[in-house]
Structure formats: structure tokens, C-alpha cells
Tab-separated table of C-alpha atoms and ligand atoms in Angstrom:
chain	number	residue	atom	x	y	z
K	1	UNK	CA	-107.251	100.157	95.276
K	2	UNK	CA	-109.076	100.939	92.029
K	3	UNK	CA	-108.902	98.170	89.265
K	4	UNK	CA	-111.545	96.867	87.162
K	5	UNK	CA	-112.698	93.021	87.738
K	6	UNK	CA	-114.885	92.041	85.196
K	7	UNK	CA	-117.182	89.989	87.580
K	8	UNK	CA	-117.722	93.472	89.599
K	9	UNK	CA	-118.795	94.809	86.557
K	10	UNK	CA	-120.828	92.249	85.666
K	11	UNK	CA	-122.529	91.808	89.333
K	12	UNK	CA	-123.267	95.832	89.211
K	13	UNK	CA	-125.045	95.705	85.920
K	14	UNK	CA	-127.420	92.737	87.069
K	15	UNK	CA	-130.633	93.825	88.464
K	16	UNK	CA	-132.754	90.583	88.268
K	17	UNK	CA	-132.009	87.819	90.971
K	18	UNK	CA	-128.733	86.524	91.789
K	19	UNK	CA	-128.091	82.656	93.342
K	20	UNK	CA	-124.949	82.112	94.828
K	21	UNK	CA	-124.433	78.178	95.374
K	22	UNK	CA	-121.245	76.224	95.950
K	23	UNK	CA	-120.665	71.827	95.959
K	24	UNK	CA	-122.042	69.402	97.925
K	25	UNK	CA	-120.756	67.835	100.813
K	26	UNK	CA	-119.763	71.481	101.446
K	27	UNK	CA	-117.135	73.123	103.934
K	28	UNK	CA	-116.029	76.079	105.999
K	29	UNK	CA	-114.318	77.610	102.207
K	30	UNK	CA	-117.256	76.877	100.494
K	31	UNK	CA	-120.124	78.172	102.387
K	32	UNK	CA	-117.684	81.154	103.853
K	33	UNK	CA	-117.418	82.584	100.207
K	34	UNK	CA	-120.952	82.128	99.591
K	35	UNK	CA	-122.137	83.764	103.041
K	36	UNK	CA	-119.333	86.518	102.738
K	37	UNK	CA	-120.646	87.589	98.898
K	38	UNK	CA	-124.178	86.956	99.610
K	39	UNK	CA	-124.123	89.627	102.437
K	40	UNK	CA	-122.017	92.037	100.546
K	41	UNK	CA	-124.739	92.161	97.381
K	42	UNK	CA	-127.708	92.296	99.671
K	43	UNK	CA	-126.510	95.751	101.481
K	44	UNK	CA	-126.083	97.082	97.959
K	45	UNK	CA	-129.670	96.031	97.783
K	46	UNK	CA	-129.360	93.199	95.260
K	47	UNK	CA	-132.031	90.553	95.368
K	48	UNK	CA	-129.733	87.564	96.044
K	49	UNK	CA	-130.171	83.645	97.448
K	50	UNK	CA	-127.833	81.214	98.358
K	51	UNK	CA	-128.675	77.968	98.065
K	52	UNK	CA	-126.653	74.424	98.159
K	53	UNK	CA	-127.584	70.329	98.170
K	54	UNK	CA	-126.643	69.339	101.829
K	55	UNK	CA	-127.122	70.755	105.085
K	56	UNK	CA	-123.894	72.531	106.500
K	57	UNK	CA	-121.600	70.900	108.315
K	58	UNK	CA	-122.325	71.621	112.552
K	59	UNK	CA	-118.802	73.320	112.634
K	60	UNK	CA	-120.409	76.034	110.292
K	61	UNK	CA	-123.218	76.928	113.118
K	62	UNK	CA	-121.609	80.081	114.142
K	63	UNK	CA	-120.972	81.535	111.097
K	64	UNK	CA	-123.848	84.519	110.069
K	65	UNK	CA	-126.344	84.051	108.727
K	66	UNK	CA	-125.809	80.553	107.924
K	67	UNK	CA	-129.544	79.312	108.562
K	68	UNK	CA	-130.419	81.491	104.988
K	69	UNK	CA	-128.760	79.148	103.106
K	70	UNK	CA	-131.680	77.152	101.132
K	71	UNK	CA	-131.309	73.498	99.367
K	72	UNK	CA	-130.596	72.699	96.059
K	73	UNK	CA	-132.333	72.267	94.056
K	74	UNK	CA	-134.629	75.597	93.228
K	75	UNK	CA	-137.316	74.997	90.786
K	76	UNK	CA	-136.718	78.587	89.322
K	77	UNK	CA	-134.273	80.274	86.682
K	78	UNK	CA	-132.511	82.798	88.314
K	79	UNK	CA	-130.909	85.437	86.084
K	80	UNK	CA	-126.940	84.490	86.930
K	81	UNK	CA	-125.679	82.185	89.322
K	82	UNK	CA	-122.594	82.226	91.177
K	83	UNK	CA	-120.684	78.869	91.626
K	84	UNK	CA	-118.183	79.203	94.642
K	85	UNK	CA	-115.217	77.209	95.689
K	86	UNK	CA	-115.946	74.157	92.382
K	87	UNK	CA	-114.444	73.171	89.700
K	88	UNK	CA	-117.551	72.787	87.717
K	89	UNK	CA	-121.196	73.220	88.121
K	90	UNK	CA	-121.883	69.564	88.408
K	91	UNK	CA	-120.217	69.347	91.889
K	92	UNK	CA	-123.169	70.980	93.109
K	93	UNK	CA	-124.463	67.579	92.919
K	94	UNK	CA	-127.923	68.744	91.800
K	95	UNK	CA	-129.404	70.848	88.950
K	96	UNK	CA	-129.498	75.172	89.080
K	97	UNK	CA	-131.167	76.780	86.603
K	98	UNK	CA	-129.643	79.950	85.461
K	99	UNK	CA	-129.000	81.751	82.260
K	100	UNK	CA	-125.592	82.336	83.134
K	101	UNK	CA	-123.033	80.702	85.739
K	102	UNK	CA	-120.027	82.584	87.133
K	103	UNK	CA	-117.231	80.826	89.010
K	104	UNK	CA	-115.174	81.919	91.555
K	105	UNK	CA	-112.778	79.741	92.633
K	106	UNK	CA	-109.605	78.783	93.718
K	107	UNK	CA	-109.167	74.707	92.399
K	108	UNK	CA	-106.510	74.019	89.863
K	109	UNK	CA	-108.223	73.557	86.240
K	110	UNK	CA	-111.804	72.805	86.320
K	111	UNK	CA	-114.369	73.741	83.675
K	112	UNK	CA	-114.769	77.267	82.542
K	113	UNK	CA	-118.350	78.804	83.089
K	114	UNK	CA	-117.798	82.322	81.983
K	115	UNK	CA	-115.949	84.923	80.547
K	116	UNK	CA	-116.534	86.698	84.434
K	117	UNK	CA	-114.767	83.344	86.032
K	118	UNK	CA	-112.480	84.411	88.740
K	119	UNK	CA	-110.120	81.570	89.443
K	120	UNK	CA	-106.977	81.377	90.810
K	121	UNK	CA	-104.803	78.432	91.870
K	122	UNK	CA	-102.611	80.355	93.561
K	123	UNK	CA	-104.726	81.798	96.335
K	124	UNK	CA	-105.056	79.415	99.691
K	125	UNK	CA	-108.740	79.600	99.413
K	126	UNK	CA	-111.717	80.674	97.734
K	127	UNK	CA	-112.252	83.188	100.591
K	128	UNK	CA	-109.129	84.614	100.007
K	129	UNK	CA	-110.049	85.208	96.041
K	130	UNK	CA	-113.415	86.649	97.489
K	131	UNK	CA	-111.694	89.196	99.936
K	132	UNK	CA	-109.783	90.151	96.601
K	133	UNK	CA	-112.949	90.583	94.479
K	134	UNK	CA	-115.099	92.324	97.782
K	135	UNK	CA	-112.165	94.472	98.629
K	136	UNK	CA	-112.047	96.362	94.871
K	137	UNK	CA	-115.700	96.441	94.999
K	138	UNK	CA	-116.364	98.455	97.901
K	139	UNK	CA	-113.651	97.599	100.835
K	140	UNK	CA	-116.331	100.190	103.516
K	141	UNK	CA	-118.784	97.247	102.765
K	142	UNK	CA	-117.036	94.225	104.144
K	143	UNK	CA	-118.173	94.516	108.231
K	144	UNK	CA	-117.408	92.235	111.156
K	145	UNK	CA	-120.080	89.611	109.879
K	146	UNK	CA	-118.190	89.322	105.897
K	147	UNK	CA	-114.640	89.380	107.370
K	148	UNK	CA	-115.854	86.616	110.165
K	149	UNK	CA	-117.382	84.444	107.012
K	150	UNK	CA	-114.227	85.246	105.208
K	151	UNK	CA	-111.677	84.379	108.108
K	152	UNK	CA	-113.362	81.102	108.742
K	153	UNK	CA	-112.941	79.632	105.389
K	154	UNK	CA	-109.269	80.975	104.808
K	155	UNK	CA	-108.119	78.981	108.103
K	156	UNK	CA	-109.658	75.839	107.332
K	157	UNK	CA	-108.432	75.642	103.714
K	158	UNK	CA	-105.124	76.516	105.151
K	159	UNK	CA	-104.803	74.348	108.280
K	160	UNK	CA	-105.080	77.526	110.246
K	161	UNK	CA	-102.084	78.457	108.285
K	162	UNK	CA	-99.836	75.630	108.290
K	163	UNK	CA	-100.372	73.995	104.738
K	164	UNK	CA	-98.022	74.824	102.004
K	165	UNK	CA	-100.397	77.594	100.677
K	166	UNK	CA	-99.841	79.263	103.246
K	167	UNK	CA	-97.895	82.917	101.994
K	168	UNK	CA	-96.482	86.079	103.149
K	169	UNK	CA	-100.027	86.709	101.343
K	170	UNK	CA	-102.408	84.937	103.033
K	171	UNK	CA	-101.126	86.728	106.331
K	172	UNK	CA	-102.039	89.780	104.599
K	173	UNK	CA	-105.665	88.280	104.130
K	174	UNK	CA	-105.660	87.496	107.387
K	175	UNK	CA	-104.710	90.981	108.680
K	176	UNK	CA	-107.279	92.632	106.639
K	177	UNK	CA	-110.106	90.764	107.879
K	178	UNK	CA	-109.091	90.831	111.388
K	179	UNK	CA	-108.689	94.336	111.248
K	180	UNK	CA	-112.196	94.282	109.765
K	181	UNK	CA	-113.415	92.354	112.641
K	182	UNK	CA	-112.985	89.000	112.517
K	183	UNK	CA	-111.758	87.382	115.750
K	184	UNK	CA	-109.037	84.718	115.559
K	185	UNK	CA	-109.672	83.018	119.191
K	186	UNK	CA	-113.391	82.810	118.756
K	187	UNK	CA	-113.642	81.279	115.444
K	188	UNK	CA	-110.794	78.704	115.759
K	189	UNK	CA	-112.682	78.056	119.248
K	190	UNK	CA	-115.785	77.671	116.893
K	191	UNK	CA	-114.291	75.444	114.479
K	192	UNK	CA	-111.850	72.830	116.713
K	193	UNK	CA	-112.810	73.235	120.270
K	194	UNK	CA	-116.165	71.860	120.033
K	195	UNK	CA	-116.028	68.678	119.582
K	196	UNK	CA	-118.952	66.258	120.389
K	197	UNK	CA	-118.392	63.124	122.370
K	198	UNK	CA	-120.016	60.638	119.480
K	199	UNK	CA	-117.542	61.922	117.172
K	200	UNK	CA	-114.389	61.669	119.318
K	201	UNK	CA	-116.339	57.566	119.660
K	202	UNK	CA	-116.488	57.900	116.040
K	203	UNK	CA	-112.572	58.914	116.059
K	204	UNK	CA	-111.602	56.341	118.110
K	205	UNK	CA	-112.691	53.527	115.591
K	206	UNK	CA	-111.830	55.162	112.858
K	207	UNK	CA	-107.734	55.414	114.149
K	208	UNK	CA	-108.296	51.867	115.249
K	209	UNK	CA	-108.516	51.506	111.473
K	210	UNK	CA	-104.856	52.906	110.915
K	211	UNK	CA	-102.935	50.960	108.040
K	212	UNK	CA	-99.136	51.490	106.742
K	213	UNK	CA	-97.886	50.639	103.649
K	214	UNK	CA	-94.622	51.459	101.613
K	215	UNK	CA	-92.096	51.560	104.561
K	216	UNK	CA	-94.281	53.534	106.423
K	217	UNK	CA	-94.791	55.893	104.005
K	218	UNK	CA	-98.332	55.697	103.311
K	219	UNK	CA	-101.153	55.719	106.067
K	220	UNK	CA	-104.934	54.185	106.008
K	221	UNK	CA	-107.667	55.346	107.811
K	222	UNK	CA	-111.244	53.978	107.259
K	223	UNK	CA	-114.625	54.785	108.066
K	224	UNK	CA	-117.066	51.950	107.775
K	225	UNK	CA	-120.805	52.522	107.584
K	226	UNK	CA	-121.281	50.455	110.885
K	227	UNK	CA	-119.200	53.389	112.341
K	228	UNK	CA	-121.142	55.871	111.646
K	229	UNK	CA	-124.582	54.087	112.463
K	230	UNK	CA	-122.943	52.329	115.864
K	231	UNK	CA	-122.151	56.379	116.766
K	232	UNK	CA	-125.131	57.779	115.738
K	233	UNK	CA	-122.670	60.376	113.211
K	234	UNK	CA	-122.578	61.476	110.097
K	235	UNK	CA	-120.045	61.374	107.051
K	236	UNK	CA	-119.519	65.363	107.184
K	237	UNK	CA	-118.228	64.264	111.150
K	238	UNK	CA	-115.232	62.429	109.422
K	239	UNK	CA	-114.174	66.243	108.834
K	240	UNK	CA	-109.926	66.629	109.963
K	241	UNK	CA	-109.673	62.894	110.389
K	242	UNK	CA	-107.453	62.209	107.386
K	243	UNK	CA	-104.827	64.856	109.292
K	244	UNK	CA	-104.561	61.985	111.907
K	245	UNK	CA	-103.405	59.358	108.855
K	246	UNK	CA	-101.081	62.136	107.949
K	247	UNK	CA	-99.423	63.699	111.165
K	248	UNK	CA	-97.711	60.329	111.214
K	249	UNK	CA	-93.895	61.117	111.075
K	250	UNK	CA	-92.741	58.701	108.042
K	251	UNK	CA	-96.256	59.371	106.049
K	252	UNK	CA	-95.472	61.169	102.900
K	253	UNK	CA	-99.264	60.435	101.674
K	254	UNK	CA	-102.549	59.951	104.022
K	255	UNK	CA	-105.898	57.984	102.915
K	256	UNK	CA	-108.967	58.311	104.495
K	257	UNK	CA	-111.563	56.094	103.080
K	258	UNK	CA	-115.279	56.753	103.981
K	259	UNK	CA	-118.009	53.974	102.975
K	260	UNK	CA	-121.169	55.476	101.520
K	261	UNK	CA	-124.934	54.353	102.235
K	262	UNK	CA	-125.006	51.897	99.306
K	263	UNK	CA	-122.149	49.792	101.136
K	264	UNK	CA	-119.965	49.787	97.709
K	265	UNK	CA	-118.674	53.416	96.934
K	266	UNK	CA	-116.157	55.179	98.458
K	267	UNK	CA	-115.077	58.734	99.374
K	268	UNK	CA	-111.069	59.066	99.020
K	269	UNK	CA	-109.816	62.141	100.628
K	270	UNK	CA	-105.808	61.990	99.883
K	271	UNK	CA	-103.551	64.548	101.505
K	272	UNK	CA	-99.842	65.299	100.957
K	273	UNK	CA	-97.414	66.764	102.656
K	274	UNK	CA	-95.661	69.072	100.080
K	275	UNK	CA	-93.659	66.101	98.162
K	276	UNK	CA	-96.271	64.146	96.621
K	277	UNK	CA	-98.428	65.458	94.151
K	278	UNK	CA	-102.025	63.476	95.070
K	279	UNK	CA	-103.810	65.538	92.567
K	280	UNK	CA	-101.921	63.467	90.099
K	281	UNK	CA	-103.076	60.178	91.835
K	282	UNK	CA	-106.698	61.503	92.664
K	283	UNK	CA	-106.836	62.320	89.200
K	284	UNK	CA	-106.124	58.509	87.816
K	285	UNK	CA	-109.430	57.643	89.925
K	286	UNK	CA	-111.607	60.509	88.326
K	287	UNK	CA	-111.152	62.647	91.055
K	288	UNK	CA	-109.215	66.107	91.571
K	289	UNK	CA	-108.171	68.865	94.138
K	290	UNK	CA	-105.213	70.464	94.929
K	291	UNK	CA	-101.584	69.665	94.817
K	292	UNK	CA	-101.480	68.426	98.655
K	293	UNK	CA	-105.443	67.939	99.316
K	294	UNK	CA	-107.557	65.947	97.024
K	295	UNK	CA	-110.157	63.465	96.517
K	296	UNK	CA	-112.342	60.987	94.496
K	297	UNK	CA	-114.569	58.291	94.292
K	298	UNK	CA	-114.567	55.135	93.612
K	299	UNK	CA	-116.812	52.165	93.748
K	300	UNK	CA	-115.918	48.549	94.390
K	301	UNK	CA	-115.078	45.890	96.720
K	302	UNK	CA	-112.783	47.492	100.183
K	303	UNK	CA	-109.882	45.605	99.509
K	304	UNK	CA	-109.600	45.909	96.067
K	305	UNK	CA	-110.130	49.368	96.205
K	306	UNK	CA	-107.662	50.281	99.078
K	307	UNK	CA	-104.718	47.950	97.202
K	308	UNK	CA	-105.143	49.863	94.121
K	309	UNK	CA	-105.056	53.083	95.831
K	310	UNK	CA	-102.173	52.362	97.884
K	311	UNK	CA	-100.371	50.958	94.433
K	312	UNK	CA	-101.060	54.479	92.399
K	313	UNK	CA	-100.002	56.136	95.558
K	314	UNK	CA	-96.598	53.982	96.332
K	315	UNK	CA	-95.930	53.727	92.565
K	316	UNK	CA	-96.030	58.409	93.093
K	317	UNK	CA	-93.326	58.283	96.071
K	318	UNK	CA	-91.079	55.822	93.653
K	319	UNK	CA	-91.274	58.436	91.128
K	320	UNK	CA	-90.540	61.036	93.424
K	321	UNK	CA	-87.743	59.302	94.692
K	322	UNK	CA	-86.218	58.681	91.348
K	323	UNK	CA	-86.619	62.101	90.340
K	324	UNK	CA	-84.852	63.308	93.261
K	325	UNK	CA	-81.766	60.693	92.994
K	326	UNK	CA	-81.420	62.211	89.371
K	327	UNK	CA	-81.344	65.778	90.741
K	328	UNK	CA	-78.623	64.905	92.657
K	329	UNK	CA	-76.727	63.540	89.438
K	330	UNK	CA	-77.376	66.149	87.289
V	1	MN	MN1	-111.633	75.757	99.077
């Protein structure tokens, strides 16, 4: 495969130092893409950091060299900066200095950095866009170690291939980077067969939580602060819960509501199941994401919040519903 990507280009020519960083509250996609291309530019010898805001998540413990990730934010200008799996460079939650930023992504819109920007809606994750950029580069260069970071973050964007961007495609991906070395039964062991006893405590309260509205159509979870402090966990813990809300058979939309530190904001992670469009209603509270997995935040009193929510969301089925009695009309 020879084709010219103008981020390879660019990334060839650049001989001062290189950050790759990616958002905060960061996941498997996220930190996969940034391992995967930091890796790849250091065995071409390029002087290259990674860096992002939070720690990574425990799930991410087995992935390499995941303890050379620094935090944001670095009190230096690097030359160019690349901004994985984001929409823009303010979801790194922090400053980076850089004279140029690059995205590579796979979110639907977002801000455009640079004429380099690699972004592509289509692709299941931003590992997947990576293994597409890394493969034209130099496919001899991706080893067990890239193809393991790689792997990781196209099964958890994917639902270990069960969402609905999951393609003929990303099966290819998936072949590729096994065949480079990646082992399917030791990272899905990695990612979902660890799980710690406080969190399935944290679980329990959490589903204890559960909330339908619309017919049954919509499902509730919440995470309260006292949770999280009664089960000595953290937010980044509340990782898969909102799949709970959603494996519900009548739920065409699942809520999982987490309560920040200050006691009055809260994280919104909305997930569909292929009708709804919760972009669309993640997007009416300043949020964003994908078609079936988004998010936002909002600040304000629980109820109030949740009943608005639940209003935008119900008000999205309707619609649905009415579009699909006209179908049958027309
Ligand atoms: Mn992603």
C-alpha cells in the first residue's frame, strides 16, 4: 500500500519534539492511539512525549508502556502536537503549548486544527484511523506492542465488536493487528475480567439506582458522590455501567448520570441503540459524541436535571416514531 497522507508527510519532515496528547477523563481509544503512535515515531528515532490531564483508567494497566504517559499540563512549547481521539483541543481539559496541533480522530464534526487533520466519522475508533495512518507509513514498524495498543482501543470503542460501527472493516482491523500480534483472549481478559470487588459494591448501588421512563423506553442509572466515597472508587470506575441502563430489553435510550466533587454538575453519558440519534440530544445540553454514544454536562439541581434530560430524550423517540409511521405512508 503506497499512498500519500499528508500527516505522514508532515510527521517525517519534523525533527524538533513531538507531544502526542488526547482528552481528559481518557479511555482505552484514547490512550491506545496515543501509545500505538508514540511507539511507532520513537523507533524511527523521533524525539516524542505523550502527555494527558488524568491518570489512566486501571483497565489501561496492561497496555505498554503506559506508565510514560506524563500529565498535562507541560510548561514547554513543543514544535507540533498531536491531539488523539477529540474533537477539539480544549477537551484536553488543560493548556498544551505547541506551534501547531494535528488531530487525528474519529468524532463526528469537531473543530479543525490543521490542514494535516485526519478525521474520519466513519471508522469505529480512533485506533482504527491510526492503524490506517501507521500501516502506509511503514506497516514492518507496527510490532506486537503497537498492534496490542491498537487492538485494545478498537474493542472498547466497538463493544468488542457489537456496536453498530462495527463493519466488514473493522474485522479487517482486527485481523491485521492480530496477525501483528495482538492477542484477543488476553486483552479482553485485561479489560473485563478484572474486576475489583469495591467496584462490583459500587455497581450494586449504582443499578439500585435504575429508573424507567417513556413506557419503558428510557433507563436511569445514577452515581451519587456518597457512592463513590462509601466504596472508596473513583468516577473513571463508573466505566461500562451505562451498558447495564441499556441492555434493558424495551430501552431504546440509556442515562447514566455521575455527580461530580462540587455536588452540582453532572456527567451525562447517553447511549443508543441504533434508532435514536443521542448526539442530537447530547448536543441540546452542549455536549457531543457519536450517533449511539455520547455525552455532556450539565450543572443543576438532580431532579431538574434528570426530568429535562429524560424530556429531550422522550420528546427524540416521539420523533422517531412519527418519522417511521410516515415511512410507512409514503
Ligand atoms: Mn474513540
Amino acid at each position: 500500500m503506497e499512498m500519500s497522507i499528508p500527516i505522514i508527510e508532515r510527521l517525517k519532515r519534523e525533527e524538533k519534539d513531538i507531544l502526542i496528547f488526547t482528552h481528559e477523563n481518557p479511555d482505552c481509544d484514547g490512550i491506545g492511539s496515543m501509545i500505538a503512535l508514540y511507539l511507532f515515531l520513537k523507533k524511527l528515532g523521533k524525539n516524542v512525549t505523550m502527555a494527558m490531564k488524568d491518570d489512566f483508567p486501571f483497565v489501561c494497566d496492561f497496555m505498554p508502556e503506559v506508565n510514560e504517559i506524563k500529565k498535562l499540563p507541560i510548561n514547554h512549547k513543543f514544535s507540533v502536537a498531536i491531539l488523539v481521539d477529540a474533537s477539539s483541543k480544549k477537551r484536553a481539559g488543560t493548556e498544551v503549548y505547541a506551534d501547531e496541533i494535528i488531530r487525528i480522530d474519529h468524532h463526528i464534526g469537531g473543530e479543525f486544527e490543521s490542514i494535516y487533520d485526519i478525521v474520519d466519522d466513519f471508522s469505529p475508533s480512533t485506533t482504527a484511523v491510526m492503524t490506517y495512518v501507521l500501516r502506509n507509513w511503514d506497516e514492518d514498524l507496527i510490532d506486537e506492542k503497537i498492534a496490542t495498543a491498537l487492538y485494545a482501543g478498537l474493542i472498547t470503542d466497538t463493544g468488542s465488536f457489537r456496536y453498530n460501527n462495527t463493519t466488514d472493516k473493522t474485522f479487517e482491523i482486527a485481523e491485521f493487528l492480530v496477525k501483528k500480534g495482538a492477542n484477543p483472549h488476553h486483552i479482553s481478559r485485561m479489560l473485563y475480567e478484572r474486576n475489583k470487588l469495591n467496584v462490583l459494591k459500587l455497581l450494586t448501588k449504582t443499578l439500585s439506582t435504575l429508573e424507567l421512563y417513556h413506557n419503558d423506553q428510557i433507563a436511569v442509572l445514577t452515581v451519587f458522590r456518597d457512592f463513590l466515597n462509601e466504596t472508596n472508587t473513583k468516577e473513571e470506575d463508573t466505566e461500562g455501567f451505562v451498558n447495564f441502563a441499556r441492555s434493558v430489553d424495551t430501552v431504546k435510550v440509556a442515562v447514566l448520570m455521575i455527580q461530580r466533587e462540587d455536588l452540582k454538575t453532572w456527567r451525562i453519558s447517553i447511549r443508543g441503540k441504533g434508532e435514536v440519534d443521542v448526539q442530537k440530544i447530547a448536543r441540546k445540553f452542549g455536549g457531543g459524541g457519536h450517533k449511539d454514544a455520547s455525552g455532556c454536562r450539565v450543572v443543576g439541581n438532580y431532579e431538574d436535571v434528570k426530568s429535562k434530560l429524560v424530556e429531550a430524550i422522550a420528546e427524540s423517540i416521539d420523533n422517531l416514531e412519527k418519522m417511521q409511521v410516515l415511512q410507512e405512508i409514503v
